[in-house]
Short mmCIF file of C-alpha atoms and ligand atoms in Angstrom, two decimals:
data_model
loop_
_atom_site.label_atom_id
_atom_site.label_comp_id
_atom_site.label_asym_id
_atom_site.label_seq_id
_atom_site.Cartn_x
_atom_site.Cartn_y
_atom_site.Cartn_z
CA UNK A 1070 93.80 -31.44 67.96
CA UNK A 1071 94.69 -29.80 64.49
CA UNK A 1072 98.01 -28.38 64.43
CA UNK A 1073 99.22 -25.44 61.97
CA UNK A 1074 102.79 -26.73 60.76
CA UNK A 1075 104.08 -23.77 58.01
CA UNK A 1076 101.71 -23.57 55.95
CA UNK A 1077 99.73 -26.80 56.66
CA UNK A 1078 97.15 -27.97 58.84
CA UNK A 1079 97.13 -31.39 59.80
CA UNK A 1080 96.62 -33.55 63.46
CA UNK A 1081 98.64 -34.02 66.19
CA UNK A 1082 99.81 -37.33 65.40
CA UNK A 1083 100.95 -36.54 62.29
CA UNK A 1084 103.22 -33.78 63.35
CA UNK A 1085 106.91 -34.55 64.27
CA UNK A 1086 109.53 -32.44 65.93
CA UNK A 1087 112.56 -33.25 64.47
CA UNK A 1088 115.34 -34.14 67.15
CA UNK A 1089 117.72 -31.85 65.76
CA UNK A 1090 114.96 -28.97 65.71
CA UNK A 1091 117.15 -26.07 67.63
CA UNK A 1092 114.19 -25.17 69.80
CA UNK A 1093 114.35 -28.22 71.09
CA UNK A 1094 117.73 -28.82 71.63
CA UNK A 1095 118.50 -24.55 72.05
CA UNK A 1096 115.69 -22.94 73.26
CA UNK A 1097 116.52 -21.53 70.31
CA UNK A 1098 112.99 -19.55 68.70
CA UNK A 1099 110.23 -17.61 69.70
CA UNK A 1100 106.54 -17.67 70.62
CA UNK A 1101 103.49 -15.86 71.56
CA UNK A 1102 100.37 -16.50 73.14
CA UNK A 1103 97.40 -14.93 71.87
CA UNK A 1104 93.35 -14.52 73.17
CA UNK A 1105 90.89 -15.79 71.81
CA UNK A 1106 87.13 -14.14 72.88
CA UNK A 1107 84.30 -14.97 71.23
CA UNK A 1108 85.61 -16.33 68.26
CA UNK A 1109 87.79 -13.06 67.88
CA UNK A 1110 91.59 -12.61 68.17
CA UNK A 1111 92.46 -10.13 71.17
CA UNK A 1112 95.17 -7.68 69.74
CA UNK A 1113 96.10 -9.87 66.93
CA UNK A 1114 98.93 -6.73 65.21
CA UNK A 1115 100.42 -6.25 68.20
CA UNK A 1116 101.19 -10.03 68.76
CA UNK A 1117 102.14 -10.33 65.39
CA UNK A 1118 104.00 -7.06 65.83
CA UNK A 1119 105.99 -8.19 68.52
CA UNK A 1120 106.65 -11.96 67.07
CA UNK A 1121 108.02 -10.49 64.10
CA UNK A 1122 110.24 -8.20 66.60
CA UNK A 1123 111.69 -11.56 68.20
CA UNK A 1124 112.76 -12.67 65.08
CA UNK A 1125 114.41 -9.69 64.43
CA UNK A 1126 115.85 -9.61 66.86
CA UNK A 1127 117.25 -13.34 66.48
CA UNK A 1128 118.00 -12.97 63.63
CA UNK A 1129 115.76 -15.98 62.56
CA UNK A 1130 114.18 -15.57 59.53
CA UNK A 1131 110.45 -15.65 59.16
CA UNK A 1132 109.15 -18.96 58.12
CA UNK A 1133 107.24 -20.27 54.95
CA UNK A 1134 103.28 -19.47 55.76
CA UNK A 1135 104.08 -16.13 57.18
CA UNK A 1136 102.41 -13.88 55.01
CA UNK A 1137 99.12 -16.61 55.45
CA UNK A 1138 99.44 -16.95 58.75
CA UNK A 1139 96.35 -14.52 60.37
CA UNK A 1140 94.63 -16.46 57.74
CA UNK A 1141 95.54 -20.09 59.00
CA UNK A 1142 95.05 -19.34 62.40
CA UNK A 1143 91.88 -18.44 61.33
CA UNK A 1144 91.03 -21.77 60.10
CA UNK A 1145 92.85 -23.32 63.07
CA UNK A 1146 90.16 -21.67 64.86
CA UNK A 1147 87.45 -22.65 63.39
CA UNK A 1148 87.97 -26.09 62.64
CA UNK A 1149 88.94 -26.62 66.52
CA UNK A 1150 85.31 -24.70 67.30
CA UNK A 1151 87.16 -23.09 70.11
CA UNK A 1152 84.96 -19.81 70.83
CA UNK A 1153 87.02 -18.73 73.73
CA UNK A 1154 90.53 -19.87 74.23
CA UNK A 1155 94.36 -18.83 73.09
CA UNK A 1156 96.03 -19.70 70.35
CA UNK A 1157 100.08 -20.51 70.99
CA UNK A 1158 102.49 -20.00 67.67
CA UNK A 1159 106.00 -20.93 67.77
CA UNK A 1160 108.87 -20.48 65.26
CA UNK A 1161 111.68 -22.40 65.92
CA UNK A 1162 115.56 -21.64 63.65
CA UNK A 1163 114.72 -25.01 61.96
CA UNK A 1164 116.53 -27.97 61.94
CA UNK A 1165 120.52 -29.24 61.71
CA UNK A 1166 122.85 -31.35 63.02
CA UNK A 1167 123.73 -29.47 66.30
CA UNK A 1168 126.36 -26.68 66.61
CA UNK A 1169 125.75 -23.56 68.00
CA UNK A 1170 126.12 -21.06 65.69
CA UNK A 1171 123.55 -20.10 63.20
CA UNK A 1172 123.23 -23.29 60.35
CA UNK A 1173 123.59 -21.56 56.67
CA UNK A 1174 120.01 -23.41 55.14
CA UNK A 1175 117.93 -24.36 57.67
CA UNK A 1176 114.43 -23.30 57.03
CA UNK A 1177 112.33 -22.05 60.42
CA UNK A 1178 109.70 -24.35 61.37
CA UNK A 1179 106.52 -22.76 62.56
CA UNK A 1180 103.59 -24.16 64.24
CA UNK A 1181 100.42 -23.48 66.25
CA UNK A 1182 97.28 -24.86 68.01
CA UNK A 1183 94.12 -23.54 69.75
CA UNK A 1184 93.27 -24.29 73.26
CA UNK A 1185 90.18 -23.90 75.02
CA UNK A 1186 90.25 -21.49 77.71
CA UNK A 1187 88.04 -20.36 80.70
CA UNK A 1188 88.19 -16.52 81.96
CA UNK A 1189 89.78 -17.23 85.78
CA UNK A 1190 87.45 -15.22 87.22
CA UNK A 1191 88.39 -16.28 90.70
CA UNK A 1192 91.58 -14.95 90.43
CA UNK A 1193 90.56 -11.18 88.95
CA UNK A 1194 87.80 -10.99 91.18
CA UNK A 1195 89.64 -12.35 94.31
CA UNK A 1196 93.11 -11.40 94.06
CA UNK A 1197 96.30 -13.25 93.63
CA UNK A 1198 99.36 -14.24 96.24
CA UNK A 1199 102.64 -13.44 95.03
CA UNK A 1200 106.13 -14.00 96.33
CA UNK A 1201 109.66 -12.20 95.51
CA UNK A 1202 112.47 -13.69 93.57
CA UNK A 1203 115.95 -12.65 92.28
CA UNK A 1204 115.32 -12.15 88.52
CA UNK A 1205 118.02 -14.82 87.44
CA UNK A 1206 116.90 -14.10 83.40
CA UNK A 1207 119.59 -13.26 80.80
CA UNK A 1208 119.81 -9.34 79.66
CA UNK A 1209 117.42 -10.00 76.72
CA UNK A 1210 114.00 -10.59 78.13
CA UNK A 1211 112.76 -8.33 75.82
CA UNK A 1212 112.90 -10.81 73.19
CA UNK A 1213 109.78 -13.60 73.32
CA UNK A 1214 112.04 -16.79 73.33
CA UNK A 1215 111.53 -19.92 74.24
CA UNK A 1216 114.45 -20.05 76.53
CA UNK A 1217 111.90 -19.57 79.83
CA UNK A 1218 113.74 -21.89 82.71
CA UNK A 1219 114.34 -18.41 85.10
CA UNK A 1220 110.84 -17.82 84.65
CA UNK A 1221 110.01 -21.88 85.15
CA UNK A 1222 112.25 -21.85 88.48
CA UNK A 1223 110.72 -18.31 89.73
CA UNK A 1224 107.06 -19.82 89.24
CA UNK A 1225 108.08 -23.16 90.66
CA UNK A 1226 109.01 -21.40 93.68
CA UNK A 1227 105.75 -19.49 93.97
CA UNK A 1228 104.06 -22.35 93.62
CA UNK A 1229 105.77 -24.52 96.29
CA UNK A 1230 105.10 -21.36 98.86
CA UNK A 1231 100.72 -21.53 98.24
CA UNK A 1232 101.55 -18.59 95.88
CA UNK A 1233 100.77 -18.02 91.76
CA UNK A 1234 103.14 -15.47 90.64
CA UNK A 1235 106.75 -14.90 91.35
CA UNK A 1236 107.75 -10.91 91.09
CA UNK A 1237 111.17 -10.79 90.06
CA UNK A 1238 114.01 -8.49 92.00
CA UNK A 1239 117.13 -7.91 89.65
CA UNK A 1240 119.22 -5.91 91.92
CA UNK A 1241 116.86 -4.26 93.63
CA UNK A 1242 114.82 -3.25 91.56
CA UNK A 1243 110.76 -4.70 90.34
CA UNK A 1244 111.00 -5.87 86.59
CA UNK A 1245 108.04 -7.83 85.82
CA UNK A 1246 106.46 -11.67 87.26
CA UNK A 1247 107.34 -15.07 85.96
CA UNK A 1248 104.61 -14.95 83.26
CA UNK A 1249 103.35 -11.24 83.83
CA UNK A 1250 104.02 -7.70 84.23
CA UNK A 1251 103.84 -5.33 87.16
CA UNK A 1252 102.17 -2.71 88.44
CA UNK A 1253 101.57 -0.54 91.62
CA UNK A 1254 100.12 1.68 92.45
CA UNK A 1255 100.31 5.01 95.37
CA UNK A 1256 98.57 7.65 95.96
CA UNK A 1257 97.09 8.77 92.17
CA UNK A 1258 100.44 7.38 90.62
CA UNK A 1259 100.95 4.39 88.81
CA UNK A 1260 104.31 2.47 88.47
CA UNK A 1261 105.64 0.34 86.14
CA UNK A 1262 108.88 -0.64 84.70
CA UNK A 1263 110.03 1.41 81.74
CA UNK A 1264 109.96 -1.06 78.47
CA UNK A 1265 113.79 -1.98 77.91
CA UNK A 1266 115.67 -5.30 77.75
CA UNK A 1267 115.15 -6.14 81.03
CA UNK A 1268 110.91 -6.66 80.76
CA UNK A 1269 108.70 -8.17 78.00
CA UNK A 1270 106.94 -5.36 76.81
CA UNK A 1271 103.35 -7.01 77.50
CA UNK A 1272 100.50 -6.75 75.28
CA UNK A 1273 97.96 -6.46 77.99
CA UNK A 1274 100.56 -3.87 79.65
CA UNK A 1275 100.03 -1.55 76.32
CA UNK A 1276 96.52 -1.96 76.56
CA UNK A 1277 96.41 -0.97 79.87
CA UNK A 1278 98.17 1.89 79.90
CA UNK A 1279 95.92 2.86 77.24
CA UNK A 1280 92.88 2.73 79.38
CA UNK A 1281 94.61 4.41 81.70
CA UNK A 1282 93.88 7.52 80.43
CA UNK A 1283 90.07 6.85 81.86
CA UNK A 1284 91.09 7.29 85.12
CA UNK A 1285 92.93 9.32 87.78
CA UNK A 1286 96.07 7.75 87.44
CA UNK A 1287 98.70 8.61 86.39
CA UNK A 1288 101.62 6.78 84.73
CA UNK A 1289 105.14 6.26 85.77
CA UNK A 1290 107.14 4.52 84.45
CA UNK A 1291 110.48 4.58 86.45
CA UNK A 1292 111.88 1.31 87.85
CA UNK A 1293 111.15 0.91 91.49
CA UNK A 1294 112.60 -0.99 94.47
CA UNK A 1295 111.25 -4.09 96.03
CA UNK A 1296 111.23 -1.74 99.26
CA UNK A 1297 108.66 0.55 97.86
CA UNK A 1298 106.46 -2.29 96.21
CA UNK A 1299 105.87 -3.34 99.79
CA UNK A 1300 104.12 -0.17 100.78
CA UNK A 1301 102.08 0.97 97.56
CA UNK A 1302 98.29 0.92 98.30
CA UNK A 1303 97.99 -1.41 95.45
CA UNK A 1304 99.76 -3.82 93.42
CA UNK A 1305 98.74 -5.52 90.00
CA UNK A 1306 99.45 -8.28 87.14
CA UNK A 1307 99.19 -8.09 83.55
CA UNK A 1308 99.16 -10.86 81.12
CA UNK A 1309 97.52 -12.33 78.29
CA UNK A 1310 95.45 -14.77 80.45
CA UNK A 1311 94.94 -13.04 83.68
CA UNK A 1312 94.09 -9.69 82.21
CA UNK A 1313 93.91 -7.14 84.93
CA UNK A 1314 94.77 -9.27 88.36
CA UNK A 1315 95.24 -7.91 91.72
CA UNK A 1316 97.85 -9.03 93.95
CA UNK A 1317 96.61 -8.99 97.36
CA UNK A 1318 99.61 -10.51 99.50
CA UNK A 1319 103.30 -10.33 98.85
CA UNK A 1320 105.63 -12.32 101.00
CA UNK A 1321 103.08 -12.83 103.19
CA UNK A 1322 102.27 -9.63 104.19
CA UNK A 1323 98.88 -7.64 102.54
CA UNK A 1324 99.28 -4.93 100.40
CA UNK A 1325 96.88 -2.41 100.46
CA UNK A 1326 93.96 -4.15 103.53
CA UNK A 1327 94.76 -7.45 101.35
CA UNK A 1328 91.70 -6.43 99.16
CA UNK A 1329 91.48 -5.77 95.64
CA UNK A 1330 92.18 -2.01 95.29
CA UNK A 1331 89.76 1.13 93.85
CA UNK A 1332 92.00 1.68 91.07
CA UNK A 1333 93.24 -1.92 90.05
CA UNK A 1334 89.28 -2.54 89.75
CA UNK A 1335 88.57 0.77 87.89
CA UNK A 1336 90.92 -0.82 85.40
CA UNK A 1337 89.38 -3.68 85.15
CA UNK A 1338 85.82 -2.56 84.47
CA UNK A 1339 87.39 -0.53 81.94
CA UNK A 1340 89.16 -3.59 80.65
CA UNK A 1341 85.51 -5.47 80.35
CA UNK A 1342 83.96 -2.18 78.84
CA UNK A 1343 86.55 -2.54 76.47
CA UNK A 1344 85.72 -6.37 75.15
CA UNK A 1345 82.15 -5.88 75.45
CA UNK A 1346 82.86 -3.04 72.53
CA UNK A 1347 84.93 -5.64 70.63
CA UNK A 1348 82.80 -8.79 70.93
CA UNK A 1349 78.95 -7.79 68.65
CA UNK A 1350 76.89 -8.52 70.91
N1 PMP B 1188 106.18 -10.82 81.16
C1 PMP B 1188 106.46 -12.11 80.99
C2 PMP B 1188 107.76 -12.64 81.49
C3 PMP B 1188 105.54 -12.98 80.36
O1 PMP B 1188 105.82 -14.26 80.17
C4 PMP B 1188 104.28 -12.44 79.95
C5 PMP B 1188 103.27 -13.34 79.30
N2 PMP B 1188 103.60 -13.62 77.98
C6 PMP B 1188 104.04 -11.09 80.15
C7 PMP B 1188 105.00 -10.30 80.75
C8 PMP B 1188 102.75 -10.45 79.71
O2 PMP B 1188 102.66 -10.39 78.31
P1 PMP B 1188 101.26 -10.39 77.56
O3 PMP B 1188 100.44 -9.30 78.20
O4 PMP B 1188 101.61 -10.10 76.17
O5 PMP B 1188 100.65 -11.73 77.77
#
């Protein structure tokens, strides 16, 4: 595997990560995970919009290779002959000899690779299980970082109950999943969690609300109780890998007749109208 380090591409085992890198030993940088179909980047601006947003908002400065970077991924891409996959990027504060505030000349590292990636079709088509958790996160999950353990823990626990996502409960109240936003859906209304600190504004969340202008629906976004999840006709998750996924069970108990729902799969045949117009066919 070819790895993009700054400005350079070079392999895997030439690439070290320096002990004192503060993303290592912090959490301390930022990341985003980007589609790759057909040999095309899904919504490449807004990822890039919202990396460069992170590291605003961190304060970390953006890294040598920056202003090259579409273009390296590019090549990333191509050498790797990845058609469809994701590309991850990272940029990390850089390294120094660990203290916790900010080091005075420590230049950001960045780096990326290409995976290979299936569609999970099984999943859209089918439906997902999802439990409830108490969204333990800090107040800044706005910000992309790489500090992701209440999201590890909250998927960990799905996982150990024959579930895939964790919906997390701060207060009372639906934010997002582990690794994905949320939506449900009642009658012709559609709710979602406004975007503020306490969700990752989603790029497959902005898209979708986009298409939903093609339906019936309409959007509301108004945070919403964990109460009222329980009895919406539908319920569904958003993320860069799952696209458009029902959820068909919460806590054990269906939502909806435990089927994928009229509207959730409106939205998803507009979601697959919309890539067949991107990829030439
Ligand atoms: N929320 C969280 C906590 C996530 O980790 C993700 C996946 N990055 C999302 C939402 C969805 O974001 P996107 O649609 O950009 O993949």
């Amino acid at each position: 595997m070819n790895i993009l380090l700054n400005d350079e591409i070079i392999s895997r085992e030439n690439v070290m990560v320096d002990i004192e890198d503060r993303g290592y030993q912090f959490g301390d940088g930022i990341y985003e995970m980007i589609r790759i179909y057909d040999g095309l980047l899904f919504e490449w601006e807004a990822h890039l919009e919202r990396l460069v947003r992170s590291a605003k908002e961190l304060m970390i400065p953006l890294p040598k290779g920056m202003e090259v970077l579409q273009k390296n991924i590019h090549l990333l891409m191509k050498e790797s002959g990845v058609l469809n996959g994701s590309v991850y990027i990272q940029i990390t504060r850089g390294v120094s000899p660990r203290k916790h505030h900010f080091p005075e000349n420590a230049d950001p590292v960045l780096t990326a690779y290409v995976r290979e990636m299936e569609r999970p079709l099984e999943q859209i088509r089918n439906g997902i299980k999802a439990i409830t958790t108490e969204d333990i996160r800090w107040l800044r999950v706005d910000i992309k970082s790489l500090n992701l353990l209440g999201n590890v823990l909250a998927k960990q626990k799905a996982v150990e109950q024959g579930a895939s996502e964790a919906i997390l409960v701060r207060g009372d109240i639906v934010t997002e999943a582990s690794s994905s936003n949320v939506f449900a859906i009642r009658g012709q209304e559609c709710f979602t969690h406004p975007t503020n600190q306490f969700i990752l504004n989603g790029i497959t969340r902005q898209v979708v609300v986009r298409l939903m202008e093609s339906t019936n629906l309409t959007l509301v976004e108004t945070p919403f109780t964990k109460e009222a999840l329980m009895e919406m006709d539908e319920v569904f998750i958003t993320n860069t890998g799952l696209e458009v996924c029902p959820v068909i069970e919460i806590d054990e108990q269906l939502i909806g007749d435990g089927m994928p729902g009229y509207y959730t799969t409106q939205l998803q045949k507009a979601f697959e109208t919309l890539l067949l117009e991107l990829i030439p066919q």
